[in-house]
Amino acid sequence: PSFQVLAQDCTNELKFMVLLKKDNIEQNHINVKIADIDIDLYPKNTDVIVKVNGMEIPINNLPYQHPTAKIQIRPKGEGISVFAPSHGLQEVYFEKNSIMVKVVDWMKGKTCGLCGKADG
């Protein structure tokens, strides 16, 4: 299955990209690329697995603060949120059945993807 772009920075800087993939059992798998960092979020049983650059971050180690980039990952409700406002991505929220992508105000109108111009 291929990835679909949910949202990305459409300026030349391409600060971020949020990709959605459905696997063979129709489960959502989110891949967030920010700078040179790759974050994967996907469901496993009732949990959400978090991987940063291929390395799994145990849920009980959250909140996770990336050492160099201004990225924070923390549990929220039933799911996981990724915050990277200085990179243009206010919040990416992922749980088993729902996904929400919010961009910061100064990125509005500069994004594209399935979520459109992100002015909603």
Backbone as ProteinMPNN parsed JSONL, in Angstrom:
{"seq_chain_A": "PSFQVLAQDCTNELKFMVLLKKDNIEQNHINVKIADIDIDLYPKNTDVIVKVNGMEIPINNLPYQHPTAKIQIRPKGEGISVFAPSHGLQEVYFEKNSIMVKVVDWMKGKTCGLCGKADG", "coords_chain_A": {"N_chain_A": [[0.833, -1.2, 0.0], [0.403, 2.237, -0.718], [1.704, 5.378, 0.449], [-0.29, 8.179, 1.31], [-0.309, 11.676, 0.975], [-1.157, 13.511, 3.71], [-0.808, 16.057, 4.729], [1.397, 18.676, 3.873], [4.172, 20.897, 3.942], [4.12, 23.246, 1.534], [5.934, 25.093, 0.665], [9.179, 26.153, -0.517], [10.814, 25.298, 1.436], [9.907, 22.998, 2.598], [9.209, 21.997, 5.299], [7.812, 20.069, 6.718], [6.066, 16.904, 6.482], [3.199, 14.939, 6.368], [2.263, 11.695, 6.245], [-0.046, 9.177, 5.233], [-0.759, 5.791, 5.546], [-2.55, 2.913, 4.721], [-2.617, -0.268, 6.077], [-2.614, -3.814, 5.225], [-4.727, -4.741, 6.755], [-6.363, -2.633, 6.849], [-5.609, -0.79, 8.713], [-4.634, 2.333, 10.004], [-1.58, 3.981, 9.373], [0.69, 6.275, 10.327], [3.089, 8.516, 9.088], [5.354, 10.883, 9.974], [7.309, 13.39, 8.761], [9.793, 15.489, 9.748], [12.083, 17.94, 9.302], [15.07, 16.196, 9.431], [13.955, 14.051, 10.577], [12.113, 11.156, 11.225], [8.987, 10.087, 12.075], [7.049, 7.455, 13.144], [3.752, 6.321, 13.582], [1.612, 3.889, 14.679], [-1.105, 1.537, 15.114], [-1.125, -1.139, 17.496], [-2.588, -3.88, 18.603], [-4.233, -2.663, 21.34], [-2.688, -0.521, 21.692], [-0.713, 2.374, 20.737], [1.999, 2.39, 18.651], [5.071, 4.038, 18.785], [7.593, 5.307, 16.811], [10.778, 6.705, 16.399], [12.83, 7.725, 13.932], [13.016, 5.0, 13.3], [13.441, 3.775, 15.729], [11.887, 2.318, 18.447], [9.89, 4.049, 20.786], [9.122, 3.506, 24.002], [5.819, 3.628, 25.381], [5.686, 4.31, 28.074], [7.877, 5.88, 28.309], [7.197, 8.296, 27.384], [6.321, 11.746, 28.045], [8.22, 12.486, 25.08], [11.059, 14.218, 24.187], [12.646, 15.522, 21.472], [16.176, 15.458, 21.05], [17.566, 17.346, 19.39], [15.829, 18.605, 17.533], [12.901, 20.698, 17.714], [10.717, 18.983, 18.793], [8.032, 17.357, 20.232], [6.64, 14.49, 21.713], [3.744, 13.186, 22.994], [1.485, 11.362, 25.181], [-2.045, 11.449, 24.654], [-5.279, 11.455, 25.61], [-6.788, 8.697, 24.147], [-4.79, 8.303, 22.444], [-1.813, 9.4, 20.719], [0.067, 12.37, 20.583], [1.925, 14.469, 18.411], [3.963, 17.214, 18.623], [5.19, 19.997, 16.937], [5.587, 22.851, 16.699], [7.443, 24.874, 15.996], [8.32, 24.004, 13.62], [6.214, 24.334, 12.0], [4.166, 22.608, 12.329], [1.509, 22.278, 14.253], [0.136, 20.254, 15.702], [-0.023, 16.734, 15.488], [-2.339, 14.348, 15.807], [-2.917, 11.056, 16.761], [-4.87, 8.207, 16.92], [-6.256, 4.919, 17.277], [-8.58, 4.981, 15.573], [-8.757, 7.566, 14.613], [-7.455, 10.57, 13.157], [-5.768, 13.608, 13.374], [-4.663, 16.599, 12.001], [-3.018, 19.543, 12.646], [-1.944, 22.663, 11.548], [0.349, 25.353, 12.25], [-0.61, 28.836, 12.653], [0.91, 30.563, 10.973], [1.53, 28.914, 8.889], [-0.719, 28.533, 7.459], [-2.471, 28.203, 4.411], [-0.156, 27.623, 3.148], [0.165, 25.019, 2.926], [-0.353, 21.718, 1.578], [-2.109, 18.806, 0.318], [-4.173, 16.007, 1.346], [-5.657, 17.187, 3.303], [-6.061, 19.641, 2.355], [-5.951, 23.211, 2.222], [-5.629, 23.657, 4.841], [-7.072, 25.556, 6.291], [-9.125, 25.136, 7.887]], "CA_chain_A": [[0.0, 0.0, 0.0], [1.24, 3.424, -0.822], [1.41, 6.474, 1.366], [-0.949, 9.374, 0.788], [0.107, 12.856, 1.729], [-2.251, 14.163, 4.425], [-0.492, 17.482, 4.767], [2.819, 18.973, 3.806], [4.565, 22.278, 3.713], [4.323, 23.373, 0.089], [6.914, 26.113, 0.315], [10.437, 25.533, -0.928], [11.55, 24.78, 2.584], [9.382, 21.669, 2.921], [9.553, 21.758, 6.698], [7.218, 18.85, 7.257], [5.184, 16.119, 5.637], [2.478, 13.929, 7.138], [1.824, 10.684, 5.291], [-0.96, 8.175, 5.759], [-0.755, 4.532, 4.82], [-3.402, 1.886, 5.316], [-1.982, -1.558, 5.827], [-3.511, -4.803, 4.623], [-5.956, -4.918, 7.522], [-7.052, -1.344, 6.872], [-5.25, 0.04, 9.857], [-3.899, 3.522, 9.615], [-0.18, 4.094, 9.782], [1.058, 7.66, 10.038], [4.513, 8.805, 9.065], [5.557, 12.326, 10.028], [8.703, 13.758, 8.485], [10.083, 16.867, 10.14], [13.53, 18.086, 9.12], [15.615, 14.893, 9.039], [13.426, 13.112, 11.566], [11.009, 10.341, 10.756], [8.222, 9.567, 13.205], [5.989, 6.541, 12.724], [2.725, 6.034, 14.577], [0.664, 2.903, 14.161], [-1.74, 0.79, 16.196], [-0.798, -2.545, 17.7], [-3.602, -4.252, 19.588], [-4.93, -1.448, 21.774], [-1.707, 0.541, 21.895], [-0.145, 3.035, 19.566], [3.454, 2.256, 18.641], [5.748, 5.267, 18.376], [8.99, 5.093, 16.424], [11.486, 7.89, 15.935], [13.942, 7.231, 13.11], [13.089, 3.543, 13.338], [13.641, 3.262, 17.082], [10.635, 2.392, 19.19], [9.894, 4.786, 22.053], [8.064, 2.903, 24.823], [4.801, 4.588, 25.812], [5.978, 4.828, 29.423], [8.972, 6.858, 28.218], [6.648, 9.571, 26.929], [6.585, 12.526, 26.83], [9.548, 12.395, 24.485], [11.521, 15.483, 23.617], [13.78, 15.218, 20.598], [17.355, 16.185, 21.546], [18.013, 18.482, 18.587], [14.71, 19.328, 16.918], [11.872, 21.071, 18.69], [9.604, 18.064, 18.573], [7.632, 16.67, 21.448], [5.636, 13.451, 21.499], [3.19, 12.818, 24.289], [0.188, 10.692, 25.146], [-3.19, 12.34, 24.782], [-6.495, 10.65, 25.509], [-6.561, 7.304, 23.754], [-3.767, 8.224, 21.411], [-0.501, 10.036, 20.841], [0.195, 13.62, 19.84], [3.255, 14.964, 18.064], [3.944, 18.675, 18.543], [6.413, 20.573, 16.369], [5.118, 24.152, 16.214], [8.465, 25.705, 15.357], [8.494, 23.479, 12.262], [4.994, 24.593, 11.247], [3.168, 21.59, 12.626], [1.02, 22.498, 15.61], [-0.117, 18.975, 16.36], [-0.549, 15.588, 14.753], [-2.898, 13.452, 16.815], [-3.197, 9.753, 16.167], [-5.323, 7.081, 17.732], [-6.605, 3.809, 16.399], [-9.57, 5.283, 14.538], [-8.863, 8.944, 14.149], [-6.22, 11.299, 12.898], [-6.019, 15.033, 13.242], [-3.446, 17.354, 11.703], [-3.204, 20.996, 12.757], [-0.726, 23.427, 11.274], [0.359, 26.636, 12.96], [-1.252, 29.908, 11.889], [1.733, 31.136, 9.901], [1.641, 27.968, 7.776], [-2.002, 28.397, 6.764], [-2.385, 28.615, 3.017], [1.124, 27.201, 2.565], [0.239, 23.567, 2.985], [-1.207, 21.028, 0.622], [-2.318, 17.42, 0.698], [-5.583, 15.642, 1.448], [-6.332, 18.11, 4.213], [-6.267, 20.912, 1.666], [-5.153, 24.373, 2.58], [-5.52, 23.688, 6.304], [-7.594, 26.754, 6.924], [-10.262, 24.749, 8.717]], "C_chain_A": [[0.863, 1.244, 0.0], [0.809, 4.469, 0.192], [0.645, 7.565, 0.627], [-0.46, 10.539, 1.62], [-1.125, 13.481, 2.379], [-2.026, 15.663, 4.426], [0.999, 17.642, 4.586], [3.002, 20.456, 3.579], [4.854, 22.394, 2.219], [5.219, 24.535, -0.29], [8.196, 25.391, -0.086], [11.156, 24.872, 0.234], [11.14, 23.361, 2.944], [9.751, 21.265, 4.346], [8.99, 20.441, 7.222], [6.363, 18.161, 6.206], [4.505, 15.092, 6.53], [1.874, 12.955, 6.139], [0.928, 9.667, 5.979], [-0.882, 6.933, 4.895], [-1.758, 3.62, 5.499], [-2.726, 0.554, 5.049], [-3.039, -2.558, 5.364], [-4.744, -5.102, 5.471], [-6.623, -3.574, 7.767], [-6.742, -0.519, 8.11], [-4.426, 1.215, 9.37], [-2.484, 3.487, 10.163], [0.238, 5.496, 9.366], [2.576, 7.786, 10.057], [4.66, 10.321, 8.992], [7.033, 12.599, 9.78], [8.873, 15.225, 8.836], [11.596, 17.012, 10.103], [14.08, 16.72, 8.714], [15.106, 13.81, 9.978], [12.182, 12.447, 11.01], [10.273, 9.796, 11.962], [7.123, 8.674, 12.647], [5.039, 6.299, 13.876], [1.79, 4.998, 13.973], [0.111, 2.072, 15.307], [-1.215, -0.632, 16.273], [-1.658, -2.994, 18.862], [-4.302, -2.979, 20.049], [-3.974, -0.274, 21.917], [-1.383, 1.252, 20.589], [1.368, 2.904, 19.688], [4.046, 3.559, 18.106], [7.181, 4.915, 18.003], [9.574, 6.407, 15.946], [12.737, 7.404, 15.223], [14.141, 5.727, 13.281], [13.257, 2.946, 14.723], [12.367, 3.42, 17.891], [10.815, 3.141, 20.51], [8.78, 4.184, 22.904], [7.113, 3.976, 25.341], [5.138, 5.155, 27.19], [7.204, 5.728, 29.451], [8.479, 8.214, 27.73], [6.365, 10.443, 28.137], [8.047, 12.451, 26.39], [9.889, 13.74, 23.87], [12.717, 15.165, 22.74], [14.977, 16.072, 20.998], [17.756, 17.397, 20.709], [16.872, 19.282, 17.984], [13.687, 19.671, 17.995], [10.621, 20.244, 18.427], [9.292, 17.381, 19.891], [6.545, 15.664, 21.105], [5.07, 13.105, 22.859], [1.827, 12.163, 24.163], [-0.929, 11.711, 25.305], [-4.442, 11.49, 24.597], [-6.153, 9.208, 25.192], [-5.362, 7.174, 22.827], [-2.49, 8.949, 21.763], [-0.533, 11.329, 20.032], [1.654, 13.952, 19.602], [3.124, 16.476, 17.91], [5.265, 19.159, 17.963], [6.104, 21.958, 15.826], [6.2, 24.987, 15.539], [8.774, 25.21, 13.945], [7.223, 23.659, 11.434], [3.866, 23.625, 11.546], [2.724, 21.758, 14.068], [0.872, 21.165, 16.335], [-0.55, 17.946, 15.336], [-1.034, 14.623, 15.819], [-3.284, 12.156, 16.129], [-3.739, 8.817, 17.221], [-5.853, 6.058, 16.755], [-7.533, 4.228, 15.259], [-9.64, 6.73, 14.104], [-7.512, 9.619, 14.073], [-6.583, 12.765, 12.78], [-4.685, 15.717, 12.98], [-3.778, 18.836, 11.814], [-1.888, 21.666, 12.42], [-0.801, 24.751, 12.019], [-0.184, 27.731, 12.04], [-0.4, 30.413, 10.732], [1.957, 30.184, 8.739], [0.347, 27.894, 6.973], [-1.894, 28.946, 5.355], [-1.087, 28.192, 2.362], [1.257, 25.687, 2.582], [-0.62, 22.975, 1.883], [-1.279, 19.571, 1.035], [-3.807, 17.167, 0.819], [-6.343, 16.614, 2.327], [-6.469, 19.5, 3.6], [-5.413, 22.017, 2.227], [-5.025, 24.556, 4.08], [-6.021, 24.997, 6.89], [-8.808, 26.422, 7.78], [-9.809, 24.307, 10.074]], "O_chain_A": [[1.916, 1.293, 0.636], [-0.304, 4.437, 0.716], [0.909, 7.835, -0.545], [-0.226, 10.407, 2.822], [-2.035, 13.93, 1.681], [-2.941, 16.441, 4.156], [1.781, 16.834, 5.088], [2.115, 21.159, 3.096], [5.739, 21.712, 1.701], [5.258, 24.926, -1.457], [8.282, 24.166, -0.002], [12.001, 23.998, 0.042], [11.923, 22.608, 3.524], [10.505, 20.316, 4.565], [9.605, 19.78, 8.059], [5.991, 18.748, 5.19], [5.157, 14.449, 7.353], [1.071, 13.342, 5.289], [1.116, 9.34, 7.151], [-0.932, 7.01, 3.667], [-1.81, 3.56, 6.728], [-2.31, 0.278, 3.924], [-4.198, -2.204, 5.142], [-5.714, -5.662, 4.96], [-7.346, -3.388, 8.746], [-7.523, 0.347, 8.503], [-3.625, 1.097, 8.442], [-2.238, 3.021, 11.276], [0.15, 5.857, 8.193], [3.252, 7.236, 10.927], [4.156, 10.962, 8.069], [7.898, 12.099, 10.5], [8.188, 16.092, 8.294], [12.31, 16.287, 10.796], [13.601, 16.137, 7.74], [15.75, 12.776, 10.153], [11.32, 13.089, 10.409], [10.871, 9.112, 12.792], [6.357, 9.091, 11.778], [5.466, 6.096, 15.012], [1.241, 5.201, 12.89], [0.759, 1.913, 16.341], [-0.902, -1.251, 15.256], [-1.472, -2.533, 19.988], [-4.906, -2.283, 19.234], [-4.395, 0.84, 22.229], [-1.729, 0.795, 19.499], [1.948, 3.266, 20.711], [3.581, 4.107, 17.106], [7.898, 4.296, 18.789], [8.944, 7.136, 15.18], [13.596, 6.757, 15.822], [15.266, 5.241, 13.391], [13.22, 1.725, 14.875], [11.829, 4.521, 18.008], [11.766, 2.898, 21.252], [7.605, 4.333, 22.566], [7.529, 5.079, 25.693], [4.909, 6.335, 27.451], [7.542, 6.281, 30.497], [9.249, 9.172, 27.667], [6.175, 9.886, 29.218], [8.966, 12.367, 27.204], [9.098, 14.32, 23.126], [13.7, 14.597, 23.215], [14.83, 17.266, 21.258], [18.242, 18.385, 21.262], [16.939, 20.509, 17.928], [13.618, 19.025, 19.041], [9.617, 20.736, 17.912], [10.188, 16.89, 20.578], [5.647, 15.944, 20.311], [5.816, 12.77, 23.779], [1.107, 12.368, 23.186], [-0.776, 12.713, 26.004], [-4.635, 10.878, 23.547], [-5.342, 8.579, 25.871], [-4.965, 6.066, 22.466], [-2.129, 9.094, 22.931], [-1.089, 11.375, 18.935], [2.507, 13.748, 20.466], [2.277, 16.96, 17.159], [6.335, 18.778, 18.439], [6.323, 22.23, 14.645], [5.907, 25.732, 14.604], [9.415, 25.914, 13.164], [7.154, 23.194, 10.296], [2.743, 23.801, 11.073], [3.462, 21.425, 14.996], [1.405, 20.97, 17.427], [-1.337, 18.236, 14.435], [-0.25, 14.137, 16.635], [-3.896, 12.155, 15.061], [-3.146, 8.651, 18.287], [-5.895, 6.299, 15.548], [-7.298, 3.868, 14.106], [-10.5, 7.09, 13.3], [-6.574, 9.296, 14.802], [-7.585, 13.121, 12.159], [-3.695, 15.445, 13.66], [-4.699, 19.327, 11.161], [-0.839, 21.288, 12.941], [-1.885, 25.213, 12.375], [-0.214, 27.579, 10.819], [-0.912, 30.664, 9.641], [2.509, 30.58, 7.712], [0.313, 27.262, 5.917], [-1.311, 30.005, 5.125], [-0.915, 28.372, 1.156], [2.321, 25.141, 2.292], [-1.497, 23.638, 1.33], [-0.606, 19.144, 1.974], [-4.617, 18.013, 0.44], [-7.535, 16.841, 2.123], [-6.942, 20.427, 4.257], [-4.283, 21.788, 2.657], [-4.387, 25.502, 4.542], [-5.466, 25.496, 7.869], [-9.447, 27.316, 8.334], [-10.634, 23.943, 10.912]]}, "name": "protein", "num_of_chains": 1, "seq": "PSFQVLAQDCTNELKFMVLLKKDNIEQNHINVKIADIDIDLYPKNTDVIVKVNGMEIPINNLPYQHPTAKIQIRPKGEGISVFAPSHGLQEVYFEKNSIMVKVVDWMKGKTCGLCGKADG"}
